[in-house]
């Protein structure tokens, strides 16, 4: 008889897959009760966005043609600060057990976002890795995504390049030395983008990607359905952010599982630092599209 799994949410084969390929896609991971609660809050947030006329740096990132009659959200920033249901999910939802299975017993929260990618053209996310945006002392960092609605091929599902977390950390600066927030053409030409796995699935599907994973997504071409994808990043607690947080949040750096470590984990391989920000925070959508201000 097989020994009982020491893991709470996944099989040892899932964990081996994550270690080898750098990602997971877990259909039906989140139950109907959580989906209903998160869906109700999200519907309320969309209603609230009707009063918004332009993006701000704290809550709403909207497309240029967002209006009260036709809301077009790109992102709700730091959802954990804007409603207790998102906060409860980030602090104590089933994804924290999943983070523990992959990172170990002591876990720190890093940041959260809800990427809407609106219907009928919602923006692409160019190929990038996460860690150059928020370097840590080591690479035991991952992001967990939850599909709040069914995500089909035409809705711009997140694509991951299997195994790329074991490759280099790419430069996310332009040839002129400006921060661009995506992997430049020359490096991208060397990637086998045809091997990308696009993580589709019914509402409740959870994805995990390692902080060095090369990933991105195409525009949402569905005529009517946005693609609400809730993302929370966690690290092993001894893996510490090197730069200031991109956004101030009540949950920045809190230990959501286990305890604060005695010593940091320090990986000898450095990651080029992003620039120190002097203006308001801009989302990845704004920075990749070269918008002056979000
Ligand atoms: O929303 C997506 O498809 C990708 C999200 C992502 O890579 C990011 O927000 O950093």
Coordinates of C-alpha atoms and ligand atoms in Angstrom, one line a residue:
X1 CA 0.0 0.0 0.0
X2 CA 1.2 3.5 -0.8
X3 CA 2.4 5.6 2.1
X4 CA -0.1 8.5 2.9
X5 CA 0.9 11.7 1.2
X6 CA 2.5 14.3 3.5
X7 CA 0.8 17.0 1.3
X8 CA -2.5 18.7 2.1
X9 CA -3.8 19.5 -1.3
X10 CA -1.9 17.9 -4.1
X11 CA -0.2 14.6 -4.9
X12 CA 3.5 14.0 -4.7
X13 CA 3.4 13.6 -8.5
X14 CA 1.9 17.2 -8.7
X15 CA 4.7 18.5 -6.6
X16 CA 7.3 16.7 -8.7
X17 CA 5.7 18.2 -11.8
X18 CA 5.9 21.7 -10.3
X19 CA 9.5 21.3 -9.4
X20 CA 10.4 20.0 -12.8
X21 CA 8.2 22.2 -15.1
X22 CA 7.5 25.2 -12.9
X23 CA 3.8 25.3 -12.9
X24 CA 0.5 23.5 -12.1
X25 CA -3.1 23.7 -13.3
X26 CA -5.6 22.2 -10.9
X27 CA -9.2 22.1 -12.1
X28 CA -12.0 22.3 -9.5
X29 CA -9.5 23.2 -6.8
X30 CA -11.7 25.9 -5.3
X31 CA -15.2 24.9 -4.2
X32 CA -18.6 26.5 -5.1
X33 CA -19.0 28.3 -1.8
X34 CA -15.7 30.2 -2.2
X35 CA -16.5 30.9 -5.9
X36 CA -19.9 32.3 -5.0
X37 CA -18.5 34.6 -2.3
X38 CA -15.6 35.8 -4.5
X39 CA -17.9 36.2 -7.5
X40 CA -20.4 38.3 -5.5
X41 CA -17.7 40.7 -4.3
X42 CA -16.2 40.9 -7.8
X43 CA -19.6 41.8 -9.3
X44 CA -19.9 44.6 -6.7
X45 CA -16.4 45.9 -7.6
X46 CA -17.3 46.0 -11.3
X47 CA -20.4 48.1 -10.4
X48 CA -18.3 50.4 -8.3
X49 CA -15.9 50.9 -11.2
X50 CA -18.7 52.6 -13.2
X51 CA -17.9 55.8 -11.2
X52 CA -14.2 55.7 -12.2
X53 CA -13.1 57.9 -15.1
X54 CA -9.4 57.0 -15.2
X55 CA -6.9 54.6 -13.6
X56 CA -5.5 55.4 -10.2
X57 CA -2.5 53.8 -8.4
X58 CA -4.4 52.2 -5.6
X59 CA -7.4 50.4 -6.8
X60 CA -8.7 50.5 -10.4
X61 CA -6.7 50.1 -13.6
X62 CA -9.1 50.6 -16.5
X63 CA -8.8 50.7 -20.2
X64 CA -8.9 54.1 -22.0
X65 CA -12.4 53.6 -23.3
X66 CA -13.8 52.5 -19.8
X67 CA -17.2 54.3 -19.2
X68 CA -20.1 54.0 -16.7
X69 CA -22.2 52.4 -19.4
X70 CA -19.5 50.0 -20.6
X71 CA -17.0 49.3 -17.8
X72 CA -13.7 47.9 -19.1
X73 CA -11.4 47.0 -16.2
X74 CA -7.9 45.8 -16.7
X75 CA -7.1 45.2 -13.0
X76 CA -8.3 45.6 -9.5
X77 CA -5.1 46.3 -7.6
X78 CA -4.5 44.6 -4.2
X79 CA -7.9 43.1 -3.9
X80 CA -7.0 41.9 -0.4
X81 CA -7.2 45.5 0.8
X82 CA -10.5 46.3 -0.8
X83 CA -12.8 43.6 0.6
X84 CA -12.6 41.1 3.5
X85 CA -13.6 38.2 1.3
X86 CA -10.5 38.6 -0.9
X87 CA -8.4 39.1 2.3
X88 CA -9.8 35.9 4.0
X89 CA -9.1 34.0 0.8
X90 CA -5.5 35.3 0.6
X91 CA -4.8 34.7 4.3
X92 CA -6.6 31.4 5.0
X93 CA -8.2 30.1 1.8
X94 CA -7.3 26.7 0.3
X95 CA -4.5 28.3 -1.7
X96 CA -2.5 28.8 1.5
X97 CA -2.5 25.0 2.0
X98 CA -1.3 24.7 -1.6
X99 CA 1.4 27.3 -1.0
X100 CA 2.5 25.3 2.0
X101 CA 2.7 22.1 0.0
X102 CA 5.0 23.8 -2.5
X103 CA 7.1 26.2 -0.4
X104 CA 7.2 24.6 3.1
X105 CA 5.7 25.3 6.4
X106 CA 6.5 29.0 6.8
X107 CA 4.9 31.3 4.2
X108 CA 4.8 35.0 3.7
X109 CA 2.2 36.9 1.6
X110 CA 3.7 39.2 -1.1
X111 CA 1.0 40.9 -3.1
X112 CA -2.3 40.4 -4.9
X113 CA -4.2 41.5 -8.0
X114 CA -7.3 40.7 -10.0
X115 CA -6.6 40.8 -13.7
X116 CA -9.9 41.2 -15.6
X117 CA -8.7 41.2 -19.2
X118 CA -12.1 42.6 -20.5
X119 CA -14.0 41.0 -23.4
X120 CA -13.6 42.0 -27.0
X121 CA -9.9 43.0 -26.9
X122 CA -8.8 43.0 -23.3
X123 CA -5.0 43.6 -23.3
X124 CA -2.3 41.0 -23.8
X125 CA 0.4 40.4 -21.2
X126 CA 3.8 40.2 -23.0
X127 CA 6.2 37.4 -22.1
X128 CA 7.9 38.1 -18.8
X129 CA 9.1 36.6 -15.6
X130 CA 7.7 37.9 -12.2
X131 CA 10.9 38.0 -10.2
X132 CA 12.5 40.9 -12.0
X133 CA 9.5 43.0 -10.9
X134 CA 10.0 42.1 -7.2
X135 CA 13.4 40.5 -6.6
X136 CA 13.9 38.4 -3.4
X137 CA 16.9 37.1 -1.6
X138 CA 16.2 33.6 -3.2
X139 CA 13.7 32.1 -5.7
X140 CA 11.3 30.2 -3.5
X141 CA 8.5 32.4 -4.6
X142 CA 5.3 31.6 -6.6
X143 CA 2.0 33.1 -7.8
X144 CA -1.3 31.3 -7.4
X145 CA -4.1 32.2 -9.8
X146 CA -7.8 31.4 -9.5
X147 CA -10.2 31.5 -12.5
X148 CA -13.3 33.2 -11.2
X149 CA -15.1 32.4 -14.4
X150 CA -14.6 29.7 -17.1
X151 CA -11.5 30.5 -19.1
X152 CA -11.5 29.3 -22.7
X153 CA -8.9 29.5 -25.5
X154 CA -10.3 32.8 -26.9
X155 CA -10.3 34.5 -23.6
X156 CA -6.5 35.0 -23.4
X157 CA -5.6 32.3 -20.8
X158 CA -2.2 32.6 -19.2
X159 CA 0.5 30.7 -21.2
X160 CA 3.5 29.3 -19.4
X161 CA 6.8 27.9 -21.0
X162 CA 7.3 24.5 -19.3
X163 CA 10.7 24.3 -17.6
X164 CA 11.7 27.9 -18.2
X165 CA 12.0 28.5 -14.4
X166 CA 15.2 26.4 -14.6
X167 CA 16.6 28.8 -17.3
X168 CA 18.1 32.3 -17.0
X169 CA 16.4 35.3 -15.4
X170 CA 15.9 37.5 -18.5
X171 CA 16.5 41.3 -18.7
X172 CA 13.3 43.3 -18.6
X173 CA 14.9 46.5 -19.8
X174 CA 14.9 47.9 -23.4
X175 CA 18.0 48.2 -25.5
X176 CA 18.1 51.9 -24.5
X177 CA 18.2 50.9 -20.8
X178 CA 14.6 51.8 -19.9
X179 CA 12.4 49.5 -17.8
X180 CA 9.9 47.8 -20.1
X181 CA 8.5 45.0 -18.0
X182 CA 8.8 42.3 -20.7
X183 CA 11.4 40.1 -22.3
X184 CA 13.0 41.9 -25.3
X185 CA 12.8 40.6 -28.9
X186 CA 16.3 39.2 -29.0
X187 CA 15.8 37.0 -25.9
X188 CA 12.3 36.1 -26.9
X189 CA 13.5 34.9 -30.3
X190 CA 15.5 32.2 -28.5
X191 CA 12.5 30.9 -26.6
X192 CA 10.4 28.0 -27.8
X193 CA 7.1 29.9 -27.6
X194 CA 5.3 27.2 -29.5
X195 CA 5.8 24.9 -26.5
X196 CA 3.7 27.2 -24.3
X197 CA 0.9 25.6 -22.3
X198 CA -2.1 27.8 -22.1
X199 CA -3.9 27.2 -18.8
X200 CA -7.6 27.1 -19.6
X201 CA -10.3 25.6 -17.3
X202 CA -13.6 26.0 -15.7
X203 CA -14.3 28.5 -12.9
X204 CA -12.5 27.2 -9.8
X205 CA -9.4 26.2 -11.7
X206 CA -6.2 27.2 -9.8
X207 CA -2.8 27.7 -11.5
X208 CA 0.6 28.0 -9.9
X209 CA 3.6 29.5 -11.5
X210 CA 7.2 29.8 -10.2
X211 CA 8.6 33.3 -10.0
X212 CA 11.2 32.5 -12.8
X213 CA 8.6 31.0 -15.1
X214 CA 8.4 32.7 -18.5
X215 CA 4.7 33.5 -19.0
X216 CA 2.3 35.8 -20.8
X217 CA -1.2 35.9 -22.3
X218 CA -3.0 37.0 -25.5
X219 CA -5.8 39.5 -25.8
X220 CA -9.3 38.4 -24.8
X221 CA -11.2 38.0 -28.1
X222 CA -14.4 36.7 -26.6
X223 CA -17.2 39.1 -27.7
X224 CA -18.9 39.4 -24.3
X225 CA -17.0 37.6 -21.4
X226 CA -14.2 39.2 -19.4
X227 CA -11.6 36.9 -17.9
X228 CA -11.4 37.6 -14.1
X229 CA -8.2 35.9 -12.9
X230 CA -7.4 36.4 -9.2
X231 CA -3.6 36.2 -8.4
X232 CA -1.8 36.1 -5.1
X233 CA 2.0 35.8 -4.7
X234 CA 3.6 34.0 -1.7
X235 CA 7.2 33.2 -0.7
X236 CA 8.9 30.9 1.7
X237 CA 9.1 33.0 4.8
X238 CA 13.0 33.1 4.7
X239 CA 13.0 34.4 1.1
X240 CA 12.8 38.2 1.6
X241 CA 11.9 41.0 -0.9
X242 CA 15.0 43.1 -1.7
X243 CA 13.2 46.2 -3.0
X244 CA 10.4 48.2 -1.5
X245 CA 7.0 46.8 -2.2
X246 CA 5.5 48.1 -5.5
X247 CA 2.3 48.9 -3.6
X248 CA 1.5 49.6 0.0
X249 CA -0.9 47.0 1.4
X250 CA -2.0 46.0 4.9
X251 CA -0.9 42.5 4.1
X252 CA 2.6 43.3 2.7
X253 CA 5.0 40.6 4.1
X254 CA 2.7 39.1 6.7
X255 CA 3.3 35.5 7.7
X256 CA 0.2 33.6 6.7
X257 CA 1.4 30.2 7.8
X258 CA 4.1 29.1 10.2
X259 CA 6.5 31.6 11.6
X260 CA 9.0 34.3 10.8
X261 CA 12.5 32.7 10.2
X262 CA 15.7 33.3 12.1
X263 CA 17.9 33.6 9.0
X264 CA 17.2 34.6 5.4
X265 CA 17.7 32.2 2.5
X266 CA 20.2 33.9 0.2
X267 CA 20.7 32.5 -3.3
X268 CA 24.1 33.4 -4.9
X269 CA 22.5 34.1 -8.3
X270 CA 21.5 37.7 -8.5
X271 CA 18.5 39.1 -10.4
X272 CA 18.9 42.6 -12.0
X273 CA 16.9 45.1 -10.0
X274 CA 14.0 47.0 -11.4
X275 CA 14.3 50.8 -11.2
X276 CA 13.4 52.6 -8.1
X277 CA 10.0 54.1 -8.8
X278 CA 9.7 57.9 -8.5
X279 CA 6.0 58.4 -9.7
X280 CA 2.7 56.6 -9.0
X281 CA 2.5 52.8 -9.4
X282 CA 1.7 51.5 -12.9
X283 CA 0.3 48.1 -13.5
X284 CA 2.1 45.6 -15.8
X285 CA -0.5 46.5 -18.5
X286 CA 0.4 50.2 -18.3
X287 CA 4.2 49.6 -18.1
X288 CA 4.3 47.1 -20.9
X289 CA 2.2 49.4 -23.1
X290 CA 4.5 52.4 -22.3
X291 CA 1.7 54.5 -20.8
X292 CA 3.0 57.5 -19.0
X293 CA 0.7 57.3 -16.0
X294 CA -1.8 54.6 -14.8
Ligands
LIG1 O1 -3.3 37.9 -16.4 C1 -2.5 37.2 -17.0 O2 -2.8 36.5 -18.0 C2 -1.0 37.1 -16.7 C3 -0.8 37.8 -15.4 C4 0.6 38.2 -15.2 O3 1.5 37.6 -15.7 C5 0.9 39.3 -14.3 O4 0.0 40.1 -13.9 O5 2.1 39.5 -13.9

